[in-house]
Short mmCIF file of C-alpha atoms in Angstrom, two decimals:
data_model
loop_
_atom_site.label_atom_id
_atom_site.label_comp_id
_atom_site.label_asym_id
_atom_site.label_seq_id
_atom_site.Cartn_x
_atom_site.Cartn_y
_atom_site.Cartn_z
CA MET A 584 -9.82 -2.71 19.45
CA LEU A 585 -8.62 -2.12 15.94
CA LEU A 586 -9.04 1.35 14.55
CA ASP A 587 -8.95 2.23 10.86
CA VAL A 588 -6.58 5.17 10.48
CA ASP A 589 -8.35 6.54 7.41
CA SER A 590 -11.93 6.52 8.64
CA GLY A 591 -11.39 6.64 12.39
CA GLN A 592 -13.83 3.75 12.68
CA VAL A 593 -13.43 0.75 14.93
CA THR A 594 -13.22 -2.32 12.77
CA HIS A 595 -12.76 -5.06 15.36
CA ARG A 596 -13.04 -5.55 19.13
CA SER A 597 -11.76 -8.36 21.13
CA GLY A 598 -10.91 -9.36 24.80
CA ASN A 599 -8.59 -11.50 26.79
CA THR A 600 -9.70 -15.25 26.81
CA VAL A 601 -6.72 -16.92 28.50
CA HIS A 602 -9.06 -18.19 31.19
CA LEU A 603 -10.34 -20.64 28.53
CA GLY A 604 -6.99 -22.51 28.58
CA ASP A 605 -4.93 -20.81 25.78
CA ALA A 606 -2.04 -18.78 27.29
CA THR A 607 -1.60 -16.96 24.03
CA ALA A 608 -5.19 -15.67 23.92
CA HIS A 609 -4.36 -12.09 25.10
CA ALA A 610 -6.78 -9.53 23.77
CA GLU A 611 -4.23 -8.27 21.16
CA MET A 612 -3.63 -11.76 19.84
CA ASN A 613 -7.29 -12.49 19.57
CA LEU A 614 -7.87 -9.10 17.84
CA LEU A 615 -5.10 -9.66 15.29
CA ARG A 616 -6.22 -13.30 14.56
CA GLU A 617 -9.83 -12.08 13.93
CA ALA A 618 -8.71 -9.21 11.76
CA ALA A 619 -6.39 -11.47 9.72
CA ARG A 620 -9.45 -13.55 8.82
CA SER A 621 -11.27 -10.44 7.52
CA GLU A 622 -10.58 -8.02 4.75
CA VAL A 623 -9.31 -5.23 7.02
CA ALA A 624 -6.06 -3.57 5.79
CA LEU A 625 -3.89 -4.09 8.88
CA THR A 626 -1.28 -1.70 7.43
CA ARG A 627 -3.95 0.99 7.83
CA SER A 628 -4.95 0.01 11.34
CA VAL A 629 -3.98 0.83 14.90
CA VAL A 630 -4.14 -1.62 17.71
CA VAL A 631 -5.70 0.21 20.78
CA THR A 632 -5.36 -1.53 24.16
CA THR A 633 -5.72 -0.68 27.82
CA ALA A 634 -2.20 -1.90 28.69
CA GLU A 635 1.18 -1.89 27.04
CA PRO A 636 1.40 -5.04 24.98
CA CYS A 637 3.56 -7.93 26.22
CA PRO A 638 6.51 -9.03 24.01
CA MET A 639 4.38 -11.82 22.39
CA CYS A 640 1.63 -9.34 21.44
CA ALA A 641 4.02 -6.72 20.30
CA ALA A 642 5.78 -9.19 17.98
CA ALA A 643 2.37 -10.28 16.63
CA ALA A 644 1.53 -6.66 15.85
CA VAL A 645 4.89 -6.18 14.01
CA PHE A 646 4.45 -9.35 11.97
CA SER A 647 0.84 -8.38 11.17
CA ARG A 648 2.23 -5.10 9.86
CA VAL A 649 -0.15 -2.80 11.76
CA ALA A 650 0.36 0.92 11.34
CA GLY A 651 0.41 1.62 15.10
CA ILE A 652 -0.12 0.61 18.67
CA ALA A 653 -1.76 2.85 21.24
CA TYR A 654 -2.04 1.87 24.88
CA GLY A 655 -3.17 3.26 28.17
CA MET A 656 -1.17 1.82 31.10
CA PRO A 657 2.57 1.05 30.91
CA ALA A 658 3.20 -2.59 31.84
CA ALA A 659 5.58 -1.59 34.69
CA ARG A 660 2.84 0.22 36.55
CA LEU A 661 0.54 -2.77 36.39
CA SER A 662 2.71 -5.13 38.50
CA LYS A 663 1.18 -3.71 41.72
CA TYR A 664 -2.16 -5.00 40.47
CA GLY A 665 -0.80 -8.53 40.12
CA TRP A 666 0.20 -8.44 36.39
CA LEU A 667 3.41 -9.84 35.26
CA ARG A 668 6.13 -7.18 34.90
CA PHE A 669 8.42 -7.13 31.83
CA ASP A 670 11.74 -5.36 32.14
CA VAL A 671 11.58 -4.04 28.57
CA SER A 672 9.28 -1.33 27.31
CA LEU A 673 7.39 -1.69 24.06
CA THR A 674 9.42 1.01 22.47
CA ALA A 675 12.71 -0.58 23.46
CA LEU A 676 11.53 -3.94 22.31
CA LEU A 677 10.54 -2.56 18.87
CA ASP A 678 13.76 -0.64 18.55
CA GLY A 679 15.83 -3.71 19.36
CA VAL A 680 14.16 -6.33 17.27
CA VAL A 681 12.38 -4.82 14.26
CA SER A 682 14.55 -5.53 11.18
CA ARG A 683 14.70 -3.67 7.98
CA ALA A 684 12.37 -6.31 6.45
CA LEU A 685 9.54 -5.21 8.75
CA THR A 686 7.86 -1.89 9.24
CA ARG A 687 8.00 -0.56 12.84
CA PRO A 688 4.55 0.55 13.99
CA SER A 689 4.14 3.93 15.60
CA VAL A 690 3.63 3.79 19.36
CA ALA A 691 1.51 6.05 21.55
CA GLY A 692 1.49 5.36 25.29
CA GLY A 693 -0.49 6.96 28.01
CA VAL A 694 -3.77 7.05 26.05
CA LEU A 695 -6.60 7.51 28.56
CA THR A 696 -4.32 6.40 31.38
CA VAL A 697 -6.60 7.37 34.23
CA GLU A 698 -9.57 5.43 32.73
CA CYS A 699 -7.40 2.45 31.99
CA LEU A 700 -6.03 2.40 35.53
CA GLU A 701 -9.59 2.36 36.87
CA LEU A 702 -10.36 -0.65 34.72
CA PHE A 703 -7.38 -2.49 36.12
CA ARG A 704 -8.32 -1.61 39.70
CA GLN A 705 -11.85 -3.07 39.16
CA ARG A 706 -10.98 -6.28 37.36
CA PRO A 707 -9.34 -9.44 38.69
CA ARG A 708 -5.89 -10.45 37.68
CA CYS A 709 -5.57 -12.43 34.41
CA ASP A 710 -4.37 -16.01 34.65
CA ASP A 711 -2.11 -17.01 31.79
CA GLY A 712 -1.96 -20.55 32.97
CA PRO A 713 -1.16 -22.60 36.06
CA GLY A 714 0.53 -20.36 38.62
CA ALA A 715 1.14 -17.56 36.18
CA ARG A 716 -0.23 -14.03 35.90
CA GLY A 717 -1.07 -12.18 32.74
CA ALA A 718 0.68 -9.35 31.09
CA GLY A 719 -2.35 -7.15 30.72
CA GLY A 720 -3.02 -8.16 27.11
#
């Protein structure tokens, strides 16, 4: 979901739709695409997601110039539930690739971790394409 930092209101919600054939249709990507078509000020918005965004989604958030990213489960913990593991954390990725031309969003991990873990235990693995597993996005 996308949260307005000034009002605290949810401005957009989205979900993962990679099962429809688009491997880039992670929830964060769908959310940012929808928000970009609206009049929401992304620079005053926080992306809130159940799992640590994958590198693709993190890059999209940076280029969208969101104010922040908040997530529940670290990606590394999700590999035992069948999700693709990335060997770089969101914070390390942002520290390593965000140039001076872009604003680095704030990051808050571990938001409602127990509740997010329960969601991942209950839902089937995400399929990002033939033979691949999703990154939790």
